[in-house]
Tab-separated table of C-alpha atoms in Angstrom:
chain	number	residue	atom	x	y	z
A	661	UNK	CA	11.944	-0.028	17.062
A	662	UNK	CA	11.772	3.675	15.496
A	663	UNK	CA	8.554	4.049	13.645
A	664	UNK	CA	7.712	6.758	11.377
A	665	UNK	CA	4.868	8.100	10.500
A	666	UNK	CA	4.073	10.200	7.356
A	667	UNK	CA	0.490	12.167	6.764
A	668	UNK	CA	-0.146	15.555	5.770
A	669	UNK	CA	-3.193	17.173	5.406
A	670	UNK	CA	-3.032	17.501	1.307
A	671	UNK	CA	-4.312	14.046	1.442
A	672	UNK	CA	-7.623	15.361	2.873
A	673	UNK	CA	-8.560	17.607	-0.167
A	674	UNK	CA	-8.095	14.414	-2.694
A	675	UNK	CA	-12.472	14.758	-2.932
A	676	UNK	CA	-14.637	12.290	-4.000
A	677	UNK	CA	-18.312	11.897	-5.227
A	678	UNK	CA	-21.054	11.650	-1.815
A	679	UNK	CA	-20.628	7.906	-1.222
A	680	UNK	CA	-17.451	7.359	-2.757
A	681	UNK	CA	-15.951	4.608	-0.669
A	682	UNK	CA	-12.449	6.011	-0.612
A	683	UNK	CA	-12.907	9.262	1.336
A	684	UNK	CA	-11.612	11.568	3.313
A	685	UNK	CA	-12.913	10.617	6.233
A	686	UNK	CA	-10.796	7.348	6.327
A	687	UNK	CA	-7.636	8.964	7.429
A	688	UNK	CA	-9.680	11.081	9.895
A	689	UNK	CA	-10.501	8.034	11.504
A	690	UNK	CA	-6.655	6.432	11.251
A	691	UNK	CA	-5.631	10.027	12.755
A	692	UNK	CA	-7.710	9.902	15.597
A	693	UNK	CA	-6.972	6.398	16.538
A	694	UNK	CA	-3.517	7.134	16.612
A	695	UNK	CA	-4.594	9.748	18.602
A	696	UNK	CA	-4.535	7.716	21.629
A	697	UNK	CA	-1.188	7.641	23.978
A	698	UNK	CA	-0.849	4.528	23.038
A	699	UNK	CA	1.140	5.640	19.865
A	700	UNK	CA	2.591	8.832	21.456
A	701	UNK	CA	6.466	7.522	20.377
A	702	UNK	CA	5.408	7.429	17.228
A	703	UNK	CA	7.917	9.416	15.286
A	704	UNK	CA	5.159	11.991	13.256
A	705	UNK	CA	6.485	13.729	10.116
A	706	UNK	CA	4.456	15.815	7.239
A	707	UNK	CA	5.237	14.325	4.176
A	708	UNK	CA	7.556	16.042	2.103
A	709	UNK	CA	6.599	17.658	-1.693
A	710	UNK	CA	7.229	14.651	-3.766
A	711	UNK	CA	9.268	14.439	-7.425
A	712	UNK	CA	7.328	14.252	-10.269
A	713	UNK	CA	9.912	12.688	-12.461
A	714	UNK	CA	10.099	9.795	-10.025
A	715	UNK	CA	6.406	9.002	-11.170
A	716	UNK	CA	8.504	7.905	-14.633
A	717	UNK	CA	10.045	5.307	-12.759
A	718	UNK	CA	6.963	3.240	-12.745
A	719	UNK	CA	4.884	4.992	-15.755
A	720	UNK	CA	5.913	6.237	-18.936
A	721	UNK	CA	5.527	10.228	-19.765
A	722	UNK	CA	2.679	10.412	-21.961
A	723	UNK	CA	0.303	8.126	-19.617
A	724	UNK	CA	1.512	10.860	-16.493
A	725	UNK	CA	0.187	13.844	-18.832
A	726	UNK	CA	-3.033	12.559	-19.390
A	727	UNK	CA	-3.487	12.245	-15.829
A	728	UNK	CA	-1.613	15.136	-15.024
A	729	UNK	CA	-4.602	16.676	-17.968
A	730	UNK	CA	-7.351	14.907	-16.054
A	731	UNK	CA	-7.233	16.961	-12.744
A	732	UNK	CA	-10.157	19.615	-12.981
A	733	UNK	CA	-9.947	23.347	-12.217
A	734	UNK	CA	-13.172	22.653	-9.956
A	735	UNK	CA	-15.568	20.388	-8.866
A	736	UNK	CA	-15.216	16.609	-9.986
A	737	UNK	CA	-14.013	14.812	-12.916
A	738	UNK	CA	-14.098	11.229	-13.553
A	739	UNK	CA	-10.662	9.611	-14.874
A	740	UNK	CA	-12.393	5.869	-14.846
A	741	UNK	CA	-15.625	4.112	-13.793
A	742	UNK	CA	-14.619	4.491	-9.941
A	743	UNK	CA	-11.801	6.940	-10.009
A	744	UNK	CA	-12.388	10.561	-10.143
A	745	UNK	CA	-10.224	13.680	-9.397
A	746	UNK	CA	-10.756	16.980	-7.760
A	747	UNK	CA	-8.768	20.475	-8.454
A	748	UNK	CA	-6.024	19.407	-5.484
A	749	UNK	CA	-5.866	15.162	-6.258
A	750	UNK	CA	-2.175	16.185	-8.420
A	751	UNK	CA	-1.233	17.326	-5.432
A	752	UNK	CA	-2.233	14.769	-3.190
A	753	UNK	CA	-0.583	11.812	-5.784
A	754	UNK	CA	2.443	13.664	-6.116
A	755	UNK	CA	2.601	14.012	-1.877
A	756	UNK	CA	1.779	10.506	-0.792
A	757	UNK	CA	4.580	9.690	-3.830
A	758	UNK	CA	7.284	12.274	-1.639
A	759	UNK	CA	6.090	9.960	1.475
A	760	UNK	CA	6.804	6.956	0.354
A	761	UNK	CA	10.521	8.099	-1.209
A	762	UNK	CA	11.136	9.685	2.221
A	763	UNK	CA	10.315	6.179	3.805
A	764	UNK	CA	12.580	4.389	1.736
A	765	UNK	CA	15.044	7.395	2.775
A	766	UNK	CA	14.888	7.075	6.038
A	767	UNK	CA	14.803	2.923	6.146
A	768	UNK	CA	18.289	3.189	4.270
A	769	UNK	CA	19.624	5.935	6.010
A	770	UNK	CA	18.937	5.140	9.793
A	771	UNK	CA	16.619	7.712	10.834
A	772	UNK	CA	13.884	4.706	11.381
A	773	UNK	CA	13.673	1.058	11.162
A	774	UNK	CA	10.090	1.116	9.555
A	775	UNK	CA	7.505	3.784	8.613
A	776	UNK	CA	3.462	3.852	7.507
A	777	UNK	CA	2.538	6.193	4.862
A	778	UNK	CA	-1.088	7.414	5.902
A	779	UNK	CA	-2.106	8.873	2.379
A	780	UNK	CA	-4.863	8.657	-0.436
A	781	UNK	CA	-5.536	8.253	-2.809
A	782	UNK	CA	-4.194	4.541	-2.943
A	783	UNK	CA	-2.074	3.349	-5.831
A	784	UNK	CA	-1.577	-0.792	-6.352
A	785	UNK	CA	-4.341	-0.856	-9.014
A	786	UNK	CA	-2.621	1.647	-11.261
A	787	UNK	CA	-1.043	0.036	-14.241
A	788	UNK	CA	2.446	1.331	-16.748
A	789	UNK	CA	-0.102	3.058	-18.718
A	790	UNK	CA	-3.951	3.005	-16.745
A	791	UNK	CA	-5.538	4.446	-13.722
A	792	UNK	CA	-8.344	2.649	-12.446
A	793	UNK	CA	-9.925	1.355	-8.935
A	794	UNK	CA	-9.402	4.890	-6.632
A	795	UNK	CA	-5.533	4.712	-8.032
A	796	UNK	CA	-3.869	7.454	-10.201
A	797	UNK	CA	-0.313	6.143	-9.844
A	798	UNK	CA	1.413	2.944	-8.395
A	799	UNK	CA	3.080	4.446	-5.054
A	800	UNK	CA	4.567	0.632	-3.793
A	801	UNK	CA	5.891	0.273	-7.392
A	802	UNK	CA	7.348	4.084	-7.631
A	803	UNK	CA	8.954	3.395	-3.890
A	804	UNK	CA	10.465	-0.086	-5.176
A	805	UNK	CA	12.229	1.151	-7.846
A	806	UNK	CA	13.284	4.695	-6.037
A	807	UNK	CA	14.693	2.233	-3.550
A	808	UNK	CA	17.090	0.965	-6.366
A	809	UNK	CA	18.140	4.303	-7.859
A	810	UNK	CA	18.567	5.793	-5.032
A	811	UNK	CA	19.898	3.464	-2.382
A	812	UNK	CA	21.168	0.758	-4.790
A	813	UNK	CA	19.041	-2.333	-3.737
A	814	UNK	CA	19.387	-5.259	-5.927
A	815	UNK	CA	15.909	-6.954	-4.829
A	816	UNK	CA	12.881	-5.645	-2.988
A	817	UNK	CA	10.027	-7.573	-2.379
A	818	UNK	CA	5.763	-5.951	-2.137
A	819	UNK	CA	3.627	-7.926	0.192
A	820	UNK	CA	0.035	-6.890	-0.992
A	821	UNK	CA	-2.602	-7.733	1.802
A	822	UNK	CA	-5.561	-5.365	0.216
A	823	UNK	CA	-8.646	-7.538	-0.126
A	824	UNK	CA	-8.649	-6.675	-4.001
A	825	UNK	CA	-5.552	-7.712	-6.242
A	826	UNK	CA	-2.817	-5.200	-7.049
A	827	UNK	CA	-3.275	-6.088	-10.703
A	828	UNK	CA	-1.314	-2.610	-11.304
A	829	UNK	CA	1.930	-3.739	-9.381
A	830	UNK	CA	1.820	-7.432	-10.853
A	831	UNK	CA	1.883	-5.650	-14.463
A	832	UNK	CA	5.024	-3.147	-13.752
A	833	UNK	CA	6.682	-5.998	-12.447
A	834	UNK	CA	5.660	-9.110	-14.694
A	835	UNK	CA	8.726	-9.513	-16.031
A	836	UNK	CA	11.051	-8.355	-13.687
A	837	UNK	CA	13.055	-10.584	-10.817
A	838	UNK	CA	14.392	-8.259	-8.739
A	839	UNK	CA	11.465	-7.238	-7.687
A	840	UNK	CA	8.525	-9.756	-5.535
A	841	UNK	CA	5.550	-9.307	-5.437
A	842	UNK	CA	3.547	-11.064	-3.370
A	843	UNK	CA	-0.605	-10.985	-2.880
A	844	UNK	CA	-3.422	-12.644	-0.741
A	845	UNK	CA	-6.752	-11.563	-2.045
A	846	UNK	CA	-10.455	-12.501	-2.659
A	847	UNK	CA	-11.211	-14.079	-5.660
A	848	UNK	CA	-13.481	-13.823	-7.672
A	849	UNK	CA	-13.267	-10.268	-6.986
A	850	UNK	CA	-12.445	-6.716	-8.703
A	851	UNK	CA	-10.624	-5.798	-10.975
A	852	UNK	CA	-10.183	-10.687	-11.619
A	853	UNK	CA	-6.497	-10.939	-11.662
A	854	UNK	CA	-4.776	-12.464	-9.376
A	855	UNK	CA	-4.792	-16.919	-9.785
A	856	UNK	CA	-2.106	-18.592	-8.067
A	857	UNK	CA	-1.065	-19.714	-12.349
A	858	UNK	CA	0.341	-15.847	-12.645
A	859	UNK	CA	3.816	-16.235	-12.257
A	860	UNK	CA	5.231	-13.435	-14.851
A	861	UNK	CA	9.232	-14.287	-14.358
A	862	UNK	CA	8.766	-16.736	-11.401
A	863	UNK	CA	8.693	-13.236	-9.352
A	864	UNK	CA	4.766	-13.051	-8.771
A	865	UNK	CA	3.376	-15.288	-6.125
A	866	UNK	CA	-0.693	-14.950	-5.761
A	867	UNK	CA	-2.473	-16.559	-2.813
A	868	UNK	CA	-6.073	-15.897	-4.082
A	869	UNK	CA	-8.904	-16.801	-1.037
A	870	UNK	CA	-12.564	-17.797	-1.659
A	871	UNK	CA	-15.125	-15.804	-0.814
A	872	UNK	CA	-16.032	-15.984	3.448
A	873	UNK	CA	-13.245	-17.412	4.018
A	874	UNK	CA	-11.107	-15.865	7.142
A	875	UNK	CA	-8.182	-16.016	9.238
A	876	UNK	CA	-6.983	-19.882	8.910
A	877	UNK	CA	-7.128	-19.372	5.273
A	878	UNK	CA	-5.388	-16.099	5.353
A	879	UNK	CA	-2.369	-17.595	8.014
A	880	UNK	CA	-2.448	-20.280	5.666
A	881	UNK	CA	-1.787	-18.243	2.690
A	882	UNK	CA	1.361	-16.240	4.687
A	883	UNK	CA	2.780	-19.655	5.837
A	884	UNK	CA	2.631	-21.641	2.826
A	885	UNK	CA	2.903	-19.341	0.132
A	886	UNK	CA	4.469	-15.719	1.040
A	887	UNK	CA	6.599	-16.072	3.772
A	888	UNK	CA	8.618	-19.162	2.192
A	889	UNK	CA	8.872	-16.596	-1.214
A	890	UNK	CA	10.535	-13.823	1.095
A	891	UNK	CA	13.149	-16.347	2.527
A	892	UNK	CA	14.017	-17.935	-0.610
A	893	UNK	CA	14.204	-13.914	-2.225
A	894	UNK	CA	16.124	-12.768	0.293
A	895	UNK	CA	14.772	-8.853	-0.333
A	896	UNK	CA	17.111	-5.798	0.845
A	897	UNK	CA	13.942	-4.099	1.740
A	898	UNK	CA	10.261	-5.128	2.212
A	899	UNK	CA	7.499	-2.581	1.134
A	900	UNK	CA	3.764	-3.783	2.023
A	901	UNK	CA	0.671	-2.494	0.314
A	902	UNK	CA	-1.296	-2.290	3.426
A	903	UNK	CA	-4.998	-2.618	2.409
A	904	UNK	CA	-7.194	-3.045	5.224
A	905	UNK	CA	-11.005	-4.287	3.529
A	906	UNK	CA	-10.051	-7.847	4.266
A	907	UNK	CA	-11.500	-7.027	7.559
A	908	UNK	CA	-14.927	-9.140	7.796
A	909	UNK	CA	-16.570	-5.016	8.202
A	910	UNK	CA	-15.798	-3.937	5.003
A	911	UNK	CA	-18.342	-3.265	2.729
A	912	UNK	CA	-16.383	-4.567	-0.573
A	913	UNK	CA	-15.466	-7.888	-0.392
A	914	UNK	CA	-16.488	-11.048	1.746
A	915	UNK	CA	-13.230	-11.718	3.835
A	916	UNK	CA	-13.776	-12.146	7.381
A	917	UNK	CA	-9.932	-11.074	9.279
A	918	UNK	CA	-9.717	-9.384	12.301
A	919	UNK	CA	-7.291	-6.733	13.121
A	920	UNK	CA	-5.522	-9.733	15.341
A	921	UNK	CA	-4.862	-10.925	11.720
A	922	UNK	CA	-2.859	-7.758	10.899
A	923	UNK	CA	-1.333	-7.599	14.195
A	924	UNK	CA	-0.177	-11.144	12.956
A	925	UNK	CA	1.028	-10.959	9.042
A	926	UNK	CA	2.814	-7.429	10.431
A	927	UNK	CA	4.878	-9.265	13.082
A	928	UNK	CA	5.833	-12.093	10.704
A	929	UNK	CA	6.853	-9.384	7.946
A	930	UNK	CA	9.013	-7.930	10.860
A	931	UNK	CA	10.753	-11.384	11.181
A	932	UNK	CA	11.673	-11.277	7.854
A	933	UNK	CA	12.865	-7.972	7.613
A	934	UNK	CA	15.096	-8.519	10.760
A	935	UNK	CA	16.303	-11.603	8.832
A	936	UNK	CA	17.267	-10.257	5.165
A	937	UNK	CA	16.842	-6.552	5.169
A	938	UNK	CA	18.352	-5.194	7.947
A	939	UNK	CA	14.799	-4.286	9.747
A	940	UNK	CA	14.014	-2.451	6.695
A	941	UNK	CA	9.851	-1.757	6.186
A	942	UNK	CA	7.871	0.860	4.717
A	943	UNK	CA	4.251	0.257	4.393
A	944	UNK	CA	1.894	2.401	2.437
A	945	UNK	CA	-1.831	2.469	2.802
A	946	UNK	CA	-4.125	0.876	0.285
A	947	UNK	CA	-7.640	0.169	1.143
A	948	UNK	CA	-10.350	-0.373	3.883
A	949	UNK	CA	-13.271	1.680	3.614
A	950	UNK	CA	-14.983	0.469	6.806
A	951	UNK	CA	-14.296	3.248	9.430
A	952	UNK	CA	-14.006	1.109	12.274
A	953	UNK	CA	-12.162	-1.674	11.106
A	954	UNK	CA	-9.959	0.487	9.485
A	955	UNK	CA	-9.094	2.250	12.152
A	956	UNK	CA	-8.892	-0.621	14.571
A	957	UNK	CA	-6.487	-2.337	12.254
A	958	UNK	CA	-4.260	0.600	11.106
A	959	UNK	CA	-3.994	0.865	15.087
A	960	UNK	CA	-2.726	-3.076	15.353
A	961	UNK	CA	-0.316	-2.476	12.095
A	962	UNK	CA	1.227	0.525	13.341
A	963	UNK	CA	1.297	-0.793	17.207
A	964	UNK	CA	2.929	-3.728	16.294
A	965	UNK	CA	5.426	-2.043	13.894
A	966	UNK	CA	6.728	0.021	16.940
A	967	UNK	CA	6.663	-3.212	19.363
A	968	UNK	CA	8.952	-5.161	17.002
């Protein structure tokens, strides 16, 4: 398998408040992990300059302005509760958007058969019209629909493994069928969407697990509910929100995976991209906020996207 890998270090100067959970320093630690000869065929590219007016694909004009308006000159502003901006975050959004395009690019056009976007800020909680949870924009939803300008596809499906619920990728798509979306998450947890009774057009399939719960409940929640979704959708590409604060180190939430677990839902994503879409996988990171496990399960996602 050809895996790509997209970073650049724009992503870095998306600042945060002293103890913000989503900082910086989580991509130093997934850079230095893949570090390690280990991942030496990885296929390493900087992530292109992104276009803005893709951003409209997913979110309407006015709603990108008043971000776009929210970006300070200097130090820190605060857009929600938990989501703030520094004077390079634009930049940074509008990059990690370029990444993801360029994935879908190079899925479609044979340059690889899968790719990881390492960039932050994340996206999946980001609404049509409201930022919120560390998210300015939706990325997986903005790389979905690019995928259908651009390349034509009639249906792609967004596996959503982050801990928390991509309540801002189940709203874009509510009504839409040619896109799936597909989540395992905690719940009760932040931001409390996410029950298996949200179905918008038969397209949303949520696997919510209880609090210290783990690995059999997570398999369970692949074999049961996602990976029978995939097969009967059929998707012409497969984009996963790759959150990593499942892991049972992360501070935020109460699920107890391993990065054996990631190794695992990666491989079976694989089998279903071999089977309907032509190997075709771009994965984006989402959360994880524990160094460590971060790092140790970016390392088992990415490793196991090059193994095949």
């Amino acid at each position: 398998m050809t895996t790509r890998l997209y970073s650049h270090p724009i992503f870095l100067e998306h600042l945060t408040p002293p103890g913000h959970p989503e900082r910086p320093d989580r991509l130093r630690a997934i850079e230095r992990v893949l570090d390690d000869e280990a991942f030496a065929e990885l296929d390493r590219v900087e992530a292109p300059a992104g276009d803005e007016a893709t951003i409209l694909y997913a979110h309407p004009a006015d709603f990108v302005e008043r971000v776009r308006a929210g970006i300070p000159d200097e130090g820190i502003a605060r857009i929600d509760a938990d989501t703030t901006a520094s004077p390079k975050s634009w930049q940074a959004v509008v990059t990690a958007i370029g990444a993801a395009n360029a994935a879908v690019d190079d899925v479609f056009e044979g340059r690889a058969d899968n790719a990881f976007v390492a960039a932050r800020p994340p996206g999946h909680h980001a609404e049509k019209t409201t930022a919120m949870g560390f998210c300015f924009f939706n990325t997986a939803a903005i790389a979905a629909r690019y995928a259908q300008k651009r390349h034509g596809v009639e249906r792609v499906a967004i596996v959503d493994w982050d801990v928390h619920h991509g309540n801002g990728t189940q709203d874009i798509f509510w009504d839409d069928p040619s896109v799936l979306y597909c989540s395992t998450h905690q719940m009760p947890l932040y931001p409390g969407t996410g029950a298996k009774s949200e179905v918008g057009a038969g397209n949303i399939v949520n696997a919510p697990m209880a609090p210290q719960t783990g690995s059999e409940v997570f398999r369970d929640a692949f074999l049961s509910r996602v990976l029978p979704s995939l097969d009967n959708f059929a998707p012409d590409l497969i984009i996963i929100s790759a959150g990593f604060d499942a892991h049972h180190r992360d501070p935020l939430a109460e699920i107890n995976l391993t990065e054996d677990d990631f190794d695992w839902a990666t491989g079976q994503l694989m089998q279903r991209a071999a089977r309907h879409s032509g190997n075709r996988l771009v994965s984006l990171l989402e959360g994880g906020y524990d160094l460590q496990g971060l790092a140790f399960s970016v390392a088992a996602h990415v490793g196991r996207l090059m193994k095949g």
